[in-house]
XYZ file of C-alpha atoms in Angstrom:
776
model
C 25.470 -80.825 -138.178
C 26.036 -77.095 -137.690
C 28.952 -75.165 -139.210
C 30.800 -72.174 -137.633
C 30.745 -68.893 -139.497
C 34.428 -67.753 -139.559
C 37.826 -69.495 -139.387
C 38.667 -67.331 -136.402
C 35.721 -68.722 -134.491
C 36.735 -72.299 -135.409
C 40.307 -71.811 -134.212
C 39.249 -70.043 -131.028
C 36.733 -72.714 -130.184
C 39.233 -75.521 -130.835
C 41.800 -73.932 -128.522
C 39.145 -73.446 -125.834
C 38.106 -77.106 -126.057
C 41.675 -78.278 -125.734
C 42.305 -76.104 -122.687
C 39.163 -77.174 -120.822
C 39.459 -80.897 -121.665
C 35.741 -81.090 -122.495
C 35.162 -84.622 -123.805
C 32.367 -83.718 -126.203
C 31.981 -82.235 -129.677
C 33.079 -78.625 -129.862
C 30.488 -78.031 -132.564
C 26.753 -78.220 -131.970
C 25.375 -81.502 -133.330
C 21.808 -82.738 -133.713
C 21.284 -86.413 -132.952
C 18.230 -88.426 -133.961
C 16.962 -91.658 -132.427
C 13.905 -93.796 -131.851
C 13.308 -95.090 -128.324
C 10.475 -97.364 -127.264
C 8.985 -97.910 -123.826
C 6.075 -99.936 -122.494
C 3.226 -98.132 -120.767
C 3.534 -98.141 -116.951
C 7.178 -99.157 -117.380
C 10.478 -97.241 -117.524
C 11.425 -94.917 -120.395
C 15.092 -93.992 -120.967
C 16.013 -90.984 -123.145
C 19.788 -90.408 -123.519
C 21.394 -87.038 -123.896
C 24.317 -88.098 -126.072
C 27.075 -86.257 -124.242
C 29.952 -87.419 -122.096
C 30.236 -85.627 -118.767
C 33.571 -83.730 -118.881
C 36.444 -84.394 -116.570
C 35.885 -80.975 -115.027
C 32.162 -80.645 -114.720
C 32.369 -76.860 -114.519
C 32.291 -76.877 -118.325
C 28.496 -77.483 -118.345
C 26.264 -74.767 -117.013
C 22.757 -75.751 -118.090
C 20.917 -78.851 -119.365
C 17.298 -78.520 -120.541
C 14.794 -80.978 -121.987
C 11.928 -79.918 -124.277
C 8.986 -81.894 -125.652
C 7.622 -81.319 -129.131
C 7.690 -77.723 -130.382
C 7.255 -76.211 -126.951
C 9.864 -73.646 -125.936
C 9.168 -74.256 -122.256
C 11.535 -76.867 -120.793
C 10.003 -79.895 -119.088
C 13.200 -80.659 -117.136
C 16.080 -78.331 -116.243
C 19.455 -79.037 -114.625
C 20.844 -75.633 -113.550
C 24.584 -75.684 -112.745
C 25.283 -72.020 -113.440
C 25.975 -71.274 -109.788
C 27.944 -74.425 -109.112
C 28.720 -77.776 -110.674
C 26.621 -80.694 -111.867
C 27.128 -82.365 -108.514
C 25.092 -79.705 -106.712
C 22.994 -78.533 -109.665
C 19.360 -77.558 -109.221
C 16.849 -79.991 -110.858
C 13.536 -78.440 -111.959
C 10.719 -80.722 -113.215
C 7.503 -79.668 -114.948
C 4.207 -80.529 -113.281
C 3.273 -83.149 -115.863
C 6.392 -85.199 -115.111
C 6.735 -84.675 -111.362
C 7.637 -87.006 -109.654
C 7.973 -89.511 -112.492
C 10.983 -87.910 -114.228
C 14.620 -87.867 -113.127
C 17.722 -86.910 -115.137
C 20.559 -89.221 -114.056
C 23.943 -87.567 -114.689
C 25.849 -90.400 -112.962
C 25.463 -92.724 -115.975
C 28.189 -92.853 -118.645
C 25.596 -91.438 -121.017
C 23.216 -89.218 -119.006
C 19.629 -90.495 -119.111
C 16.257 -88.871 -118.636
C 14.257 -91.550 -116.808
C 10.450 -91.489 -116.778
C 8.703 -94.075 -114.624
C 5.913 -94.954 -114.912
C 5.702 -93.816 -118.513
C 2.265 -92.990 -119.887
C 0.782 -93.141 -123.347
C 0.665 -89.349 -123.653
C 4.419 -89.179 -122.920
C 5.113 -90.323 -126.478
C 6.565 -87.666 -128.801
C 9.725 -85.834 -129.847
C 12.122 -84.734 -127.086
C 15.046 -82.293 -127.374
C 18.025 -82.133 -125.080
C 19.884 -78.800 -124.908
C 23.324 -78.542 -123.244
C 24.841 -75.112 -122.581
C 28.632 -74.974 -122.023
C 30.460 -72.197 -120.271
C 33.185 -72.015 -122.942
C 31.647 -73.682 -125.998
C 28.602 -73.651 -128.202
C 25.267 -75.023 -127.125
C 24.591 -78.620 -128.167
C 21.189 -80.055 -129.147
C 19.889 -83.594 -129.485
C 16.524 -84.901 -130.617
C 15.018 -88.247 -129.636
C 11.605 -89.683 -130.353
C 9.873 -91.700 -127.631
C 7.347 -94.317 -128.704
C 5.088 -95.718 -125.979
C 3.688 -99.198 -126.552
C 0.336 -99.836 -124.862
C -0.421 -103.581 -124.541
C -3.978 -104.749 -125.223
C -6.160 -103.805 -122.307
C -8.468 -106.779 -122.325
C -8.916 -110.174 -123.977
C -11.736 -112.700 -123.536
C -13.422 -115.603 -125.339
C -17.130 -115.966 -126.231
C -19.038 -119.142 -127.086
C -21.702 -119.403 -129.781
C -24.222 -117.845 -127.354
C -21.939 -114.802 -126.875
C -21.234 -115.907 -123.295
C -17.779 -115.474 -121.815
C -15.901 -118.722 -121.212
C -12.487 -119.559 -119.801
C -10.572 -122.560 -118.514
C -12.359 -125.832 -119.183
C -15.351 -125.553 -121.536
C -17.979 -128.124 -122.421
C -18.482 -130.941 -122.068
C -19.133 -131.720 -125.746
C -19.992 -135.037 -127.356
C -18.518 -136.715 -130.389
C -19.924 -135.085 -133.530
C -20.724 -131.704 -131.907
C -19.680 -128.339 -133.432
C -17.329 -125.992 -131.568
C -17.575 -122.218 -132.234
C -15.407 -119.712 -130.313
C -14.910 -115.949 -130.707
C -11.906 -114.063 -129.333
C -12.414 -110.367 -128.495
C -9.455 -108.017 -127.881
C -9.892 -104.453 -126.623
C -7.324 -101.669 -126.521
C -3.676 -101.667 -127.506
C -1.432 -99.213 -129.372
C -0.363 -100.020 -132.031
C -3.364 -102.149 -133.024
C -2.686 -105.822 -132.152
C -2.964 -108.877 -134.374
C -5.326 -111.612 -133.047
C -4.653 -115.324 -133.749
C -5.906 -118.736 -132.544
C -3.388 -121.434 -131.514
C -3.681 -125.145 -130.793
C -0.628 -125.919 -128.678
C 2.203 -124.544 -130.894
C 0.261 -124.446 -134.191
C -1.614 -121.454 -135.580
C -5.117 -122.617 -136.525
C -6.698 -119.247 -137.430
C -5.030 -115.878 -138.167
C -7.974 -114.000 -139.678
C -9.468 -111.263 -137.559
C -11.877 -108.389 -137.997
C -11.446 -104.830 -136.720
C -14.809 -103.919 -135.245
C -13.824 -100.383 -134.242
C -10.745 -98.500 -133.084
C -10.902 -100.225 -129.697
C -12.112 -103.766 -130.532
C -10.923 -106.699 -132.685
C -12.647 -110.121 -133.132
C -11.457 -113.501 -134.415
C -14.001 -116.338 -134.857
C -12.851 -119.980 -134.778
C -15.060 -122.995 -135.704
C -14.495 -126.800 -135.613
C -17.117 -129.064 -137.239
C -17.758 -132.640 -136.064
C -15.673 -133.014 -132.883
C -13.812 -136.329 -132.500
C -12.369 -138.281 -129.568
C -8.928 -136.814 -130.401
C -10.190 -133.316 -129.530
C -10.507 -134.233 -125.818
C -8.425 -131.855 -123.661
C -7.296 -129.821 -126.658
C -6.083 -126.374 -125.656
C -7.152 -123.446 -127.836
C -5.403 -120.162 -127.107
C -6.337 -116.727 -128.377
C -3.254 -114.489 -128.631
C -3.054 -110.715 -129.125
C 0.309 -109.107 -129.906
C 1.255 -105.581 -130.940
C 4.978 -105.285 -130.115
C 8.185 -107.224 -129.660
C 8.711 -105.282 -126.433
C 5.857 -106.960 -124.604
C 4.670 -110.499 -124.098
C 1.530 -111.414 -126.065
C -1.747 -111.241 -124.175
C -3.492 -114.627 -124.199
C -6.626 -116.400 -123.083
C -6.924 -120.207 -123.157
C -9.783 -122.692 -123.060
C -9.514 -126.473 -122.650
C -12.026 -128.666 -124.454
C -13.863 -131.221 -122.289
C -15.845 -134.052 -123.921
C -18.093 -136.988 -122.953
C -17.096 -140.312 -124.590
C -18.866 -143.681 -124.693
C -17.146 -146.939 -123.547
C -15.682 -149.063 -126.329
C -14.936 -152.348 -124.470
C -15.635 -154.276 -121.223
C -14.060 -157.533 -120.002
C -13.701 -159.646 -116.828
C -9.986 -159.820 -116.047
C -10.087 -162.626 -113.448
C -9.676 -166.168 -114.813
C -12.765 -168.376 -114.933
C -12.281 -170.989 -112.194
C -14.281 -172.971 -109.614
C -15.347 -171.083 -106.475
C -15.804 -172.366 -102.951
C -18.987 -171.514 -101.112
C -18.387 -169.285 -98.118
C -14.878 -168.377 -99.260
C -14.349 -164.791 -100.274
C -12.953 -164.318 -103.728
C -12.154 -161.247 -105.781
C -13.040 -160.752 -109.429
C -11.864 -157.822 -111.527
C -13.689 -156.177 -114.458
C -12.333 -153.413 -116.731
C -14.134 -150.864 -118.902
C -12.210 -148.874 -121.538
C -12.941 -145.763 -123.604
C -15.510 -143.898 -121.503
C -15.227 -140.212 -120.568
C -15.927 -139.636 -117.776
C -14.846 -143.063 -116.595
C -17.730 -145.487 -116.792
C -19.678 -146.979 -113.919
C -19.402 -150.769 -113.444
C -22.141 -152.886 -111.890
C -22.082 -156.564 -110.927
C -25.111 -158.823 -111.292
C -25.879 -162.382 -110.182
C -28.765 -163.451 -112.368
C -31.237 -160.619 -111.835
C -29.832 -159.569 -108.454
C -27.468 -156.581 -108.259
C -24.395 -157.226 -106.070
C -23.213 -154.491 -103.704
C -19.922 -155.991 -102.485
C -17.884 -154.334 -105.217
C -15.600 -151.307 -105.218
C -13.930 -149.150 -107.847
C -10.183 -149.598 -107.324
C -9.002 -147.593 -110.342
C -10.661 -144.810 -112.301
C -8.291 -142.825 -114.442
C -8.509 -141.332 -117.902
C -10.892 -143.388 -120.038
C -10.776 -146.696 -118.172
C -12.325 -148.065 -114.978
C -11.423 -151.180 -112.974
C -13.888 -152.593 -110.450
C -13.222 -155.317 -107.875
C -15.992 -157.628 -106.717
C -15.477 -159.249 -103.331
C -17.771 -162.230 -103.662
C -18.612 -164.938 -101.148
C -20.706 -167.546 -103.023
C -23.286 -169.778 -101.381
C -24.281 -173.318 -102.159
C -27.291 -172.065 -104.105
C -25.074 -169.879 -106.322
C -23.788 -172.841 -108.318
C -24.898 -172.484 -111.987
C -25.972 -168.844 -111.699
C -24.855 -166.175 -114.181
C -22.344 -163.594 -112.872
C -21.984 -160.541 -115.142
C -20.080 -157.222 -115.281
C -22.057 -154.311 -116.799
C -20.619 -150.907 -117.734
C -22.154 -147.636 -118.957
C -21.478 -143.905 -119.139
C -24.118 -142.419 -116.828
C -24.092 -139.099 -118.727
C -24.794 -140.590 -122.167
C -27.709 -142.656 -123.434
C -27.533 -146.167 -124.919
C -23.901 -146.852 -123.874
C -24.425 -150.077 -121.817
C -22.031 -153.028 -122.389
C -21.891 -156.406 -120.533
C -19.764 -159.568 -120.097
C -20.181 -162.586 -117.706
C -19.864 -166.344 -117.034
C -21.578 -169.249 -115.236
C -20.524 -169.876 -111.582
C -19.107 -173.221 -110.431
C -19.384 -173.226 -106.586
C -17.969 -175.657 -104.011
C -19.330 -175.910 -100.476
C -17.232 -174.544 -97.589
C -18.212 -173.308 -94.107
C -20.539 -170.330 -93.831
C -19.762 -168.342 -90.673
C -21.588 -165.535 -88.874
C -20.324 -163.712 -85.773
C -22.712 -162.163 -83.241
C -22.489 -160.591 -79.806
C -24.177 -162.293 -76.881
C -27.943 -162.078 -77.026
C -28.180 -159.568 -74.166
C -25.336 -157.293 -75.390
C -25.258 -154.275 -77.689
C -21.990 -153.115 -79.318
C -22.514 -149.420 -78.449
C -23.357 -149.926 -74.734
C -20.295 -151.865 -73.551
C -18.463 -150.158 -70.671
C -14.863 -150.663 -69.574
C -14.603 -153.352 -66.898
C -17.720 -155.338 -67.984
C -17.812 -158.888 -69.389
C -18.352 -159.428 -73.145
C -18.869 -162.637 -75.103
C -19.224 -163.536 -78.808
C -20.930 -166.425 -80.601
C -19.595 -167.836 -83.881
C -22.477 -169.414 -85.906
C -21.206 -171.937 -88.465
C -22.852 -173.855 -91.323
C -20.490 -176.317 -93.007
C -20.271 -179.605 -94.811
C -18.215 -181.419 -93.705
C -18.199 -180.056 -90.170
C -15.427 -177.698 -89.155
C -12.105 -178.919 -87.810
C -11.073 -175.671 -86.132
C -12.273 -172.153 -85.319
C -9.843 -169.229 -85.090
C -10.684 -165.892 -83.440
C -9.252 -162.574 -84.655
C -8.974 -159.138 -83.036
C -8.074 -156.392 -85.509
C -6.748 -159.122 -87.782
C -4.526 -160.701 -85.101
C -5.193 -164.179 -83.673
C -6.602 -164.437 -80.117
C -5.269 -167.096 -77.734
C -6.757 -168.582 -74.573
C -5.435 -166.570 -71.590
C -7.473 -167.328 -68.475
C -5.247 -165.139 -66.263
C -6.017 -162.167 -68.537
C -9.714 -162.935 -68.763
C -9.725 -164.282 -72.363
C -11.623 -167.584 -72.579
C -12.264 -169.481 -75.847
C -14.692 -172.412 -75.653
C -16.068 -174.226 -78.723
C -17.836 -171.543 -80.751
C -17.785 -168.764 -78.148
C -15.312 -166.092 -77.003
C -15.540 -164.524 -73.539
C -13.703 -161.313 -72.535
C -13.808 -160.744 -68.754
C -13.356 -157.222 -67.337
C -12.821 -155.790 -70.814
C -10.047 -153.179 -71.171
C -9.389 -150.300 -73.513
C -6.947 -152.451 -75.469
C -9.862 -154.763 -76.288
C -11.505 -152.162 -78.528
C -11.779 -152.904 -82.214
C -13.115 -155.446 -84.659
C -13.557 -159.179 -84.020
C -13.920 -162.088 -86.410
C -14.027 -165.877 -86.369
C -12.809 -168.274 -89.090
C -13.995 -171.875 -89.501
C -11.949 -174.552 -91.327
C -12.914 -177.844 -92.948
C -11.456 -180.076 -95.653
C -12.788 -177.749 -98.376
C -11.251 -174.670 -96.914
C -12.122 -171.947 -94.491
C -14.996 -169.566 -93.972
C -14.568 -166.052 -92.557
C -17.273 -164.409 -90.544
C -18.458 -160.831 -90.565
C -16.670 -158.290 -88.380
C -18.192 -157.129 -85.088
C -16.754 -153.924 -83.660
C -16.873 -153.125 -79.963
C -17.544 -149.469 -79.312
C -16.103 -149.536 -75.790
C -17.052 -146.787 -73.347
C -14.109 -145.718 -71.162
C -12.927 -142.905 -68.908
C -10.705 -140.171 -70.470
C -6.953 -140.555 -70.812
C -4.244 -138.350 -72.336
C -3.762 -138.920 -76.058
C -0.046 -138.389 -75.404
C 1.059 -139.523 -71.951
C 4.503 -137.896 -72.168
C 5.221 -134.788 -70.119
C 5.767 -131.618 -72.157
C 8.074 -128.723 -71.261
C 7.339 -125.068 -72.011
C 10.190 -122.629 -71.485
C 8.758 -119.169 -70.913
C 10.009 -115.782 -69.811
C 7.947 -113.585 -67.562
C 4.893 -112.087 -69.288
C 5.410 -114.392 -72.296
C 2.258 -116.238 -73.276
C 1.816 -119.656 -74.850
C -1.194 -121.712 -75.900
C -1.070 -125.155 -74.251
C -3.319 -127.834 -75.782
C -4.671 -130.699 -73.677
C -6.081 -133.518 -75.832
C -7.660 -136.663 -74.398
C -9.164 -139.869 -75.743
C -12.542 -140.702 -74.318
C -15.750 -142.508 -75.178
C -18.117 -140.787 -74.955
C -16.040 -137.841 -76.126
C -18.174 -135.242 -74.318
C -15.817 -134.443 -71.426
C -15.356 -131.785 -68.745
C -11.911 -130.193 -68.264
C -10.177 -129.004 -65.077
C -6.825 -127.166 -64.940
C -4.618 -126.427 -61.954
C -1.044 -125.337 -61.243
C 1.293 -126.970 -58.729
C 4.037 -124.421 -57.958
C 5.542 -126.504 -55.086
C 3.887 -124.159 -52.579
C 0.213 -124.608 -53.346
C -2.238 -126.063 -55.830
C -3.962 -123.270 -57.758
C -7.155 -123.870 -59.743
C -7.339 -122.261 -63.212
C -10.761 -121.365 -64.579
C -9.997 -119.469 -67.820
C -9.553 -121.893 -70.723
C -11.327 -122.981 -73.902
C -12.891 -126.360 -74.686
C -13.653 -127.903 -78.063
C -14.880 -131.472 -77.714
C -12.036 -133.586 -76.339
C -9.508 -130.738 -76.667
C -8.894 -127.874 -74.277
C -6.536 -124.946 -74.778
C -5.070 -122.807 -72.013
C -3.410 -119.478 -72.824
C -0.815 -119.247 -70.043
C 1.364 -116.264 -69.106
C 3.643 -116.439 -66.036
C 3.991 -113.103 -64.261
C 5.996 -114.095 -61.212
C 8.005 -116.895 -59.625
C 4.850 -118.532 -58.263
C 3.520 -118.922 -61.798
C 6.167 -121.533 -62.668
C 5.681 -125.196 -61.869
C 3.578 -128.074 -63.171
C 0.287 -127.529 -64.993
C -2.153 -130.435 -64.623
C -5.060 -131.058 -66.994
C -7.881 -133.317 -65.698
C -11.044 -134.522 -67.437
C -14.095 -136.639 -66.765
C -17.026 -138.013 -68.736
C -20.103 -140.006 -67.876
C -17.976 -143.123 -67.327
C -15.647 -141.625 -64.737
C -12.760 -139.293 -63.835
C -9.380 -139.426 -65.565
C -6.891 -141.461 -63.518
C -3.650 -139.729 -64.533
C -3.602 -136.041 -65.559
C -1.853 -134.573 -68.585
C 1.325 -132.881 -67.313
C 2.937 -129.685 -68.636
C 6.100 -128.296 -67.035
C 6.399 -124.499 -67.058
C 10.117 -123.632 -66.920
C 11.507 -120.128 -66.463
C 13.757 -118.820 -69.232
C 15.055 -115.438 -70.350
C 17.840 -113.624 -72.114
C 21.410 -114.801 -71.485
C 23.689 -113.083 -68.983
C 26.640 -110.974 -70.227
C 29.939 -112.640 -71.040
C 32.663 -112.394 -68.403
C 36.460 -112.038 -68.225
C 36.865 -111.092 -71.891
C 40.532 -110.711 -72.852
C 42.583 -110.125 -75.989
C 45.633 -112.169 -76.951
C 47.813 -113.019 -79.973
C 47.660 -109.391 -81.114
C 49.433 -108.903 -84.451
C 49.463 -106.472 -87.337
C 46.661 -108.331 -89.118
C 44.404 -109.427 -86.287
C 43.965 -110.690 -82.754
C 42.072 -113.283 -80.694
C 39.350 -112.759 -78.094
C 38.340 -115.177 -75.348
C 35.522 -114.779 -72.842
C 33.853 -116.813 -70.136
C 30.261 -117.920 -70.678
C 27.476 -116.432 -68.635
C 24.164 -118.054 -67.718
C 22.394 -119.102 -70.918
C 18.930 -118.106 -69.732
C 17.713 -121.717 -69.877
C 18.085 -121.901 -73.670
C 20.817 -122.640 -76.157
C 22.913 -119.522 -76.618
C 25.243 -118.252 -79.310
C 28.137 -115.804 -79.046
C 28.750 -112.777 -81.259
C 31.697 -110.460 -81.912
C 31.245 -107.230 -83.878
C 34.388 -105.273 -84.844
C 33.960 -101.578 -85.601
C 36.306 -98.758 -86.296
C 37.259 -96.812 -83.196
C 34.428 -94.320 -83.811
C 31.973 -97.030 -84.932
C 31.904 -95.567 -88.432
C 32.548 -98.849 -90.185
C 31.948 -102.533 -89.496
C 35.061 -104.625 -90.171
C 33.743 -108.017 -89.133
C 30.762 -109.791 -87.590
C 31.397 -113.288 -86.178
C 29.206 -115.855 -84.425
C 30.258 -118.920 -82.402
C 27.974 -121.679 -81.135
C 30.266 -123.686 -78.808
C 32.424 -121.210 -76.879
C 32.970 -117.433 -76.889
C 36.412 -117.601 -78.524
C 37.018 -115.577 -81.692
C 39.884 -115.155 -84.159
C 39.849 -111.894 -86.111
C 42.031 -111.750 -89.231
C 42.623 -109.599 -92.316
C 42.496 -106.356 -90.323
C 44.566 -103.275 -91.191
C 47.752 -102.732 -89.103
C 48.254 -99.863 -86.631
C 44.469 -99.426 -86.358
C 42.262 -99.010 -83.308
C 38.998 -100.929 -83.095
C 35.929 -101.070 -80.893
C 34.789 -104.621 -80.081
C 31.196 -105.404 -79.134
C 30.782 -108.885 -77.608
C 27.467 -110.382 -76.507
C 25.471 -113.627 -76.261
C 21.994 -114.345 -77.643
C 19.275 -116.959 -77.469
C 15.683 -117.237 -78.658
C 14.568 -114.690 -76.050
C 16.995 -111.958 -77.039
C 20.580 -110.913 -76.459
C 22.643 -110.078 -73.399
C 24.201 -106.792 -72.380
C 27.228 -106.152 -74.601
C 30.843 -106.092 -73.413
C 32.823 -103.277 -75.057
C 36.591 -103.637 -75.623
C 39.161 -101.623 -77.517
C 42.034 -103.138 -79.477
C 44.855 -101.845 -81.646
C 46.744 -103.911 -84.204
C 50.550 -103.619 -84.167
C 52.497 -101.814 -86.906
C 53.233 -103.846 -90.011
C 57.006 -103.199 -89.679
C 57.189 -105.277 -86.482
C 55.713 -108.223 -88.287
C 58.132 -107.868 -91.204
C 61.192 -107.635 -88.918
C 60.096 -110.683 -87.006
C 60.015 -112.751 -90.193
C 63.601 -111.897 -91.318
C 65.632 -113.921 -88.833
C 64.131 -115.215 -85.608
C 61.120 -114.176 -83.570
C 61.771 -111.067 -81.487
C 61.940 -111.482 -77.709
C 60.037 -108.843 -75.820
C 61.727 -107.146 -72.806
C 59.235 -108.739 -70.458
C 60.000 -112.193 -71.793
C 63.747 -111.529 -71.504
C 63.346 -110.528 -67.838
C 61.318 -113.678 -67.150
C 63.964 -115.893 -68.774
C 66.729 -114.163 -66.782
C 64.920 -114.593 -63.476
C 64.197 -118.247 -64.171
C 67.805 -118.859 -65.197
C 69.091 -117.196 -62.028
C 66.796 -119.309 -59.846
C 67.920 -122.509 -61.539
C 71.651 -121.641 -61.159
C 71.195 -120.774 -57.452
C 69.323 -124.011 -56.815
C 72.072 -126.104 -58.456
C 74.805 -124.236 -56.582
C 73.110 -124.864 -53.238
C 72.731 -128.557 -54.008
C 76.406 -128.919 -55.025
C 77.598 -127.062 -51.959
C 75.510 -129.244 -49.662
C 76.774 -132.446 -51.274
C 80.432 -131.464 -50.993
C 79.977 -130.401 -47.375
C 78.508 -133.805 -46.549
C 81.394 -135.668 -48.161
C 83.931 -133.724 -46.122
C 82.046 -134.566 -42.894
C 81.250 -138.189 -43.784
C 84.226 -139.708 -41.800
C 83.206 -140.384 -38.228
C 79.584 -139.311 -38.784
C 77.962 -142.528 -40.111
C 75.048 -142.386 -37.674
C 74.278 -138.774 -38.535
C 74.539 -139.693 -42.220
C 71.890 -142.390 -41.718
C 69.549 -139.744 -40.288
C 70.293 -137.482 -43.223
C 69.165 -140.229 -45.631
C 65.831 -140.315 -43.894
C 65.380 -136.501 -44.242
C 67.535 -135.484 -47.240
C 68.700 -131.899 -47.613
C 66.384 -130.757 -44.869
C 68.926 -128.340 -43.447
C 70.681 -127.409 -46.697
C 67.863 -126.138 -48.879
C 66.325 -122.788 -48.089
C 62.756 -123.531 -47.027
C 61.726 -120.108 -48.199
C 62.978 -120.750 -51.734
C 60.120 -120.419 -54.285
C 59.781 -120.110 -58.051
C 57.269 -117.293 -57.671
C 58.897 -114.162 -59.230
C 59.018 -111.017 -57.228
C 56.856 -108.140 -58.371
C 59.955 -106.029 -59.036
C 61.470 -108.629 -61.357
C 58.540 -109.227 -63.737
C 56.420 -106.887 -65.816
C 53.641 -109.402 -66.534
C 52.289 -112.567 -64.885
C 54.295 -115.694 -65.774
C 54.008 -119.339 -64.759
C 57.253 -121.243 -64.001
C 57.799 -124.897 -63.204
C 61.040 -126.805 -62.637
C 59.565 -130.146 -61.677
C 60.883 -131.954 -64.781
C 63.971 -129.856 -65.491
C 62.254 -127.734 -68.190
C 61.067 -124.153 -68.050
C 57.755 -123.818 -69.900
C 56.322 -120.347 -70.092
C 52.940 -118.851 -70.961
C 52.782 -115.317 -72.186
C 49.975 -113.254 -70.692
C 48.484 -110.141 -72.266
C 50.005 -106.776 -71.490
C 48.167 -104.544 -71.197
C 44.936 -106.288 -70.156
C 41.652 -105.619 -71.973
C 38.120 -106.078 -70.740
C 37.281 -107.559 -67.361
C 40.116 -108.678 -65.002
C 41.231 -112.309 -65.205
C 41.852 -114.536 -62.205
C 45.402 -114.608 -60.827
C 47.658 -117.237 -62.380
C 48.601 -120.109 -60.071
C 52.067 -120.070 -58.501
C 54.081 -123.292 -58.328
C 56.842 -123.797 -55.748
C 59.998 -125.667 -56.782
C 60.078 -129.092 -55.147
C 63.514 -130.776 -55.171
C 63.364 -134.560 -54.879
C 66.105 -137.111 -54.005
C 66.276 -140.746 -55.013
C 66.268 -143.460 -52.331
C 69.601 -145.020 -51.493
C 72.126 -142.708 -53.155
C 70.708 -139.378 -51.967
C 71.309 -137.927 -55.459
C 69.195 -135.177 -56.962
C 67.288 -135.799 -60.172
C 70.034 -134.000 -62.072
C 72.593 -136.304 -63.832
C 75.825 -134.683 -62.520
C 78.512 -135.090 -59.877
C 77.988 -132.088 -57.664
C 81.483 -132.147 -56.041
C 83.845 -132.785 -58.933
C 84.862 -130.269 -61.534
C 83.275 -132.409 -64.208
C 80.004 -132.221 -62.329
C 80.216 -128.447 -62.206
C 80.712 -128.256 -65.934
C 77.792 -130.547 -66.541
C 75.621 -128.548 -64.186
C 76.460 -125.287 -65.887
C 75.859 -126.714 -69.329
C 72.480 -128.027 -68.201
C 71.531 -124.578 -67.005
């Protein structure tokens, strides 16, 4: 820490610091620090100062490296402030270095940092009214190991799974690490345990660690051995892992199925399990000296194997030796065996064949096919059951299915008759199941999916339409055409791959929309019904219409529009609220059902620009632009103190409605009194009046429609039920003009018999007048 030379200088400097409010030490201080960065990462070197409240106090900031007197980074604020200071970077650091003065503690950032960036750095800060301040910081750059690999005993590189080894073998591995600063330590790990931490430094750039295991055991199977190189806590260790693979011999074999009598001709399943082999052992079944092939491996996992033998014994199999044999095919002398003597009972033996003049792969749709079920049984069979794809077949002469004794006839065979057939014979000992005979039926092409498909396309929009058919033989020819309701147009440009054709279709005009038809044919015939694809015109939605604002308040407003055409697709509606000059976005809303929006939490007395549009998958419509202004906040506060304020327009509407109601009641009362005075001697005329009540007394031109001079805004009035509902319309209007509000005439009705109005009052007495006035 530096010391000033005279008391006068100390006092002067202290006063200057107090006057300029520089939040830093008034004396020059030297700071020391160690900072570490990882190569190719980010290095941060702080200049331990606090930016003053008035940044004019700092005129120059310079960074130096080592003993050099030439700055590597300069921030020159002598002709301004730090905000508009000039940043100068040396060639070796450009463009990797940046001095960030916006941080609480300013930082020199170097990214990516390199190994040669390590060293001592000095930060110099020159003040306009104080002494220069220095700071030193040492940057250490950690360079992770550049390379790591594993060698086997033949000095060959290995990785991942190694081996396979056998029990008793020796494992020798060498880990080689190259590069790294500081020099890394090299260790061997087995899972989370260190198994070898001795290593040898071959030269300045290479380190080796040799690891040996004598006499491998079964427990070493799938052991993971990891070589790890680490030279810093700032970086993750560099690793390379190998997994030990081994061959193991089986240790046991057994037949899992219980030993029981078997019936000749009846399929039975016998299970055998082998344990301990790696890879899983092979299992073979033998009957005496004959190898059986009707077995299958149903489980092979880890070190065990389970095989299932599907065995149909014959009469001659009784007393023979059935055995299960297992061995590891990759190791010598590992065979193991277990078996037992068969006890066989006689049941039907059944064989299914096609008719003598038929072949399974030449049957064509519409031809006749018949099967023969050959049975050997003792005693003779009681019944024979036919199966198609595992489902029983019944006699149906009207459908061309005829079962007679040991034969099955299929007349005019159909596509649904494809598949596998079997017959089963029963006797008192059980049943015998025949072999399966599959009919490879030849048929004309048909659509794999018979449903019509819709494609909604805009003009010049392309789509790939696949047409897939089922056919046998599958070598088919494709034909495409378009039915646009005016003509049938053949299409020749499409691709074919077996039983699939693809058409890249792009409508360019109205005549390109309609129904695409895909036809095929093979050697059997022409497709009866084509594959149908509907090409439907779509596009962007039309603009919204009749957009208006309502419920305008100090904090928001509502917007309602009328939907336009959706372009043939599902559309959504959007409202974007900007400041009046579109400098700021206040809100962005989306509706999916109707274009009605409620904007809230907006500032009062503020003008906005509203952008309203619709969108679908093809794009968005032309935008509707509105302007809106929220009311002052004081109006909202005043309205909350007592009762809601009544606007002048609303007051005029209420006055007009009240006047109309009073005039209507007065006319009715006057008419009633006049009739009472003239009732004596005018009975016949009174009878006519009951048939046409008040026809001459009520002004036929009377209407509830307000005059234009009386109202400032459109209002709906109705006196049909004695109430006066009202609907406030917007004033002024925004956006597109709305349709005129409907106008309802006042219809006065009289009750039959007493000729009274629907108002509960006596129109001639004084009491009636009072009641009428109070009702108004």
